[in-house]
Amino acid sequence: MFDYLRDPQAIYRQSFATIEAEANLARFSPEERPVAIRIIHACGMVEMADNIVFGPDAINAGTRALLAGKPILVDAEMVRNGIITRLLPAQNTVICRLNDDNIPALAAMTGTTRSAASVETWTNDIAGAVIAIGNAPTALFHVLDAVISGHLPKPALIIGMPVGFVGAVESKEALINHAQDAGIPFVTLRGRFGGSAVTAATVNALARIAKPAENADGTTPVMTKDGKIAHD
C-alpha cells in the first residue's frame, strides 16, 4: 500500500547524502567527518553539526584504544545496548555497573547519583579505556574530577554527551574547558541535547573506522578483487 524505500544500503546512502548536502561539515577534519555524520544521523538533526566538539586527537585516540582491546565504560544500560558489539575490533568488553548490587549503598554513602557512584567501580578498567557517557551529567562531572585529581587513571577518550536540563550543559562545558589541559581527548555535544543514541552512535562510528567491515557512514564497503577495500 505504501511506496517507500526498502533497500537498507540505499537508505543509508540517501540518508548520508542528505547530511552531506544540508549539514555544515566544513570545519571537521577528514578523520572527524564520518563520526560527525554518524552523530547527526543518530539524532536526525543536521543543525546538530554546529554543536559537535572534538578534542585534539580524539578519533585516533579512540580507535587506537579499541584496536588495543581496551574496554568501553558506559554510564547507562541504554548506551551499552546501543553499541553494536559485532563492529568492535577486538571483542572489546562493554562495562556498565549502574545496576550492580553495591551501587545504591555507594551512592548513598558518597551523596551522589548511582551513575556517578558507578564510576568508582572503574578503578581497574579505566586506564586507556573509552568512556561513553550519554545520560548522567553527574557521571561526567565525577569522571572529570577523579581523573584530573589523579584519583583515577586517564582514559584514552571521553565521549561525554549527557542529556537534560540540570547539569548537562555545564558538565559538557567542563569537559571542553578542562579535558584538553589534562591531556584527555574527548568528543561532546554542546547544549542540552545528548543521550544514549548519539553516544552509542559515536562509539559505533569509531569502531567502524577501527575495523572497516563497514564504512564509518554505515554503508558496506566495496571490495576489490584482491580482497581489499576500495577507496573513493
XYZ file of C-alpha atoms in Angstrom:
232
model
C 0.000 0.000 0.000
C 2.796 2.428 0.881
C 5.561 3.303 -1.544
C 8.799 3.648 0.417
C 12.467 2.788 0.114
C 13.238 -0.721 1.389
C 16.860 -1.369 0.405
C 18.971 -0.770 3.555
C 22.089 0.217 1.634
C 20.099 2.663 -0.474
C 18.539 4.115 2.678
C 21.995 4.635 4.186
C 23.322 6.206 1.003
C 20.391 8.577 0.689
C 20.492 9.481 4.389
C 24.166 10.355 4.353
C 23.860 12.188 1.037
C 21.203 14.352 2.688
C 23.509 15.062 5.627
C 26.368 15.919 3.283
C 24.103 18.326 1.388
C 22.418 20.027 4.338
C 24.823 19.969 7.306
C 27.731 22.328 7.883
C 30.607 19.826 7.839
C 33.373 22.070 6.521
C 35.054 22.629 9.890
C 35.609 18.923 10.569
C 38.853 17.177 9.675
C 38.739 14.144 7.352
C 39.060 11.909 10.432
C 36.282 13.683 12.331
C 33.842 13.981 9.436
C 32.456 10.394 9.379
C 31.950 10.450 13.142
C 30.147 13.792 12.941
C 27.941 12.401 10.169
C 27.073 9.386 12.286
C 26.123 11.610 15.238
C 23.884 13.716 13.001
C 22.306 10.583 11.538
C 21.528 9.244 15.024
C 19.570 12.335 16.024
C 18.113 13.309 12.623
C 19.133 16.950 13.089
C 21.567 18.457 10.588
C 21.791 21.582 12.749
C 23.482 19.479 15.444
C 26.696 19.747 13.418
C 27.237 23.178 14.964
C 27.263 21.689 18.476
C 29.719 18.829 17.922
C 33.113 19.398 19.547
C 36.136 17.146 19.043
C 39.184 17.481 21.259
C 42.640 17.091 19.705
C 43.456 13.567 18.507
C 40.044 12.265 19.622
C 39.464 9.971 16.657
C 42.942 8.458 16.657
C 42.918 8.023 20.434
C 39.554 6.251 20.389
C 40.341 3.927 17.511
C 43.760 3.027 18.968
C 42.117 2.111 22.263
C 39.520 -0.073 20.554
C 42.160 -1.825 18.436
C 44.204 -2.454 21.590
C 41.244 -4.276 23.141
C 40.544 -1.673 25.816
C 37.097 -1.738 27.432
C 34.269 0.715 26.858
C 32.902 2.113 30.129
C 29.337 3.438 29.981
C 27.007 5.181 32.403
C 23.732 3.523 31.403
C 22.320 0.301 30.041
C 20.770 2.193 27.131
C 24.239 3.219 25.985
C 25.549 -0.329 26.338
C 22.636 -1.747 24.378
C 23.153 0.777 21.583
C 26.745 -0.275 20.946
C 26.957 -2.766 18.069
C 29.317 -5.359 19.519
C 29.916 -7.130 16.199
C 31.667 -3.971 14.987
C 34.127 -3.814 17.867
C 37.589 -4.637 16.502
C 38.955 -6.636 19.429
C 35.864 -8.113 21.114
C 36.075 -5.158 23.481
C 34.175 -5.507 26.742
C 31.367 -3.004 27.291
C 31.028 -2.338 31.013
C 28.021 -0.821 32.790
C 27.873 -1.266 36.557
C 24.932 1.019 37.227
C 22.743 -1.859 38.399
C 25.344 -3.738 40.469
C 24.073 -4.616 43.939
C 26.561 -2.399 45.765
C 25.859 0.790 43.806
C 22.825 2.136 45.751
C 24.739 1.923 49.030
C 27.813 3.503 47.470
C 25.698 6.335 46.063
C 24.089 6.934 49.458
C 27.445 6.888 51.231
C 29.002 9.397 48.846
C 25.891 11.557 48.470
C 25.625 11.346 44.702
C 23.724 9.561 41.940
C 24.075 5.881 41.147
C 25.595 6.793 37.791
C 28.328 8.853 39.437
C 28.887 6.228 42.111
C 29.368 3.535 39.477
C 32.379 5.469 38.165
C 34.182 4.492 41.378
C 33.992 0.847 40.296
C 36.041 1.598 37.160
C 39.364 1.748 39.025
C 40.842 -1.363 37.415
C 39.366 -0.730 33.953
C 39.668 2.979 33.163
C 43.348 3.310 32.208
C 43.419 3.700 28.422
C 39.715 2.886 28.089
C 36.968 4.561 26.078
C 34.382 6.231 28.307
C 30.900 6.816 26.864
C 28.518 8.896 28.987
C 25.134 9.574 27.432
C 22.714 10.117 30.276
C 24.092 11.377 33.571
C 25.849 14.754 33.917
C 26.878 13.694 37.405
C 28.830 10.774 35.937
C 30.682 13.093 33.556
C 31.490 15.549 36.353
C 32.658 12.670 38.550
C 34.939 11.240 35.858
C 36.496 14.636 35.242
C 37.038 15.278 38.952
C 38.511 11.821 39.523
C 40.844 11.825 36.515
C 42.046 15.431 36.802
C 42.753 14.986 40.511
C 44.649 11.758 39.855
C 42.170 9.669 41.831
C 41.551 7.561 38.711
C 43.921 6.861 35.782
C 43.431 8.624 32.454
C 41.174 7.037 29.844
C 42.067 7.131 26.165
C 38.915 9.051 25.251
C 35.851 10.539 26.920
C 32.667 10.650 24.861
C 30.591 12.986 27.022
C 27.054 13.520 25.745
C 24.718 13.568 28.763
C 21.236 14.867 28.052
C 18.983 17.026 30.177
C 18.135 20.287 31.871
C 20.197 20.100 35.063
C 23.956 19.862 34.740
C 24.104 18.627 31.147
C 25.261 21.918 29.632
C 27.649 22.595 32.493
C 29.222 19.133 32.535
C 29.927 19.269 28.805
C 31.417 22.746 29.042
C 33.621 21.454 31.871
C 34.762 18.659 29.561
C 35.593 21.144 26.797
C 37.368 23.548 29.140
C 39.387 21.099 31.231
C 39.935 17.802 29.395
C 42.374 19.223 26.869
C 44.537 20.790 29.600
C 44.580 17.414 31.348
C 45.638 15.664 28.142
C 42.376 13.763 27.694
C 40.904 13.506 24.163
C 37.131 13.971 24.043
C 34.005 14.195 21.903
C 30.943 16.095 23.066
C 27.776 17.949 22.065
C 27.245 21.452 23.408
C 23.876 22.251 24.930
C 21.073 20.231 26.473
C 20.882 17.678 23.674
C 22.603 14.316 24.039
C 21.540 10.852 25.114
C 22.158 7.177 24.617
C 21.580 7.050 20.851
C 24.129 9.693 19.866
C 26.634 8.398 22.410
C 26.392 4.819 21.187
C 26.475 6.070 17.583
C 29.791 7.780 18.316
C 31.269 4.551 19.657
C 29.918 2.653 16.653
C 31.448 5.149 14.228
C 34.849 4.793 15.909
C 34.501 1.011 15.751
C 33.731 1.176 12.026
C 36.858 3.237 11.483
C 38.967 0.853 13.551
C 37.535 -2.241 11.860
C 36.302 -1.282 8.400
C 33.984 -4.217 7.821
C 31.521 -1.388 7.292
C 32.168 2.186 6.320
C 32.021 4.770 9.080
C 28.839 6.093 7.484
C 27.129 2.719 7.840
C 27.258 1.542 4.241
C 29.016 -1.625 3.170
C 32.446 -1.011 1.619
C 33.167 -2.113 -1.923
C 35.859 -4.793 -2.063
C 38.423 -5.094 -4.834
C 39.180 -8.445 -6.499
C 42.183 -8.980 -4.196
C 40.024 -8.611 -1.105
C 40.968 -5.062 -0.197
C 38.615 -2.201 0.498
C 38.151 0.088 -2.478
C 38.584 3.749 -1.560
C 36.811 6.538 -3.426
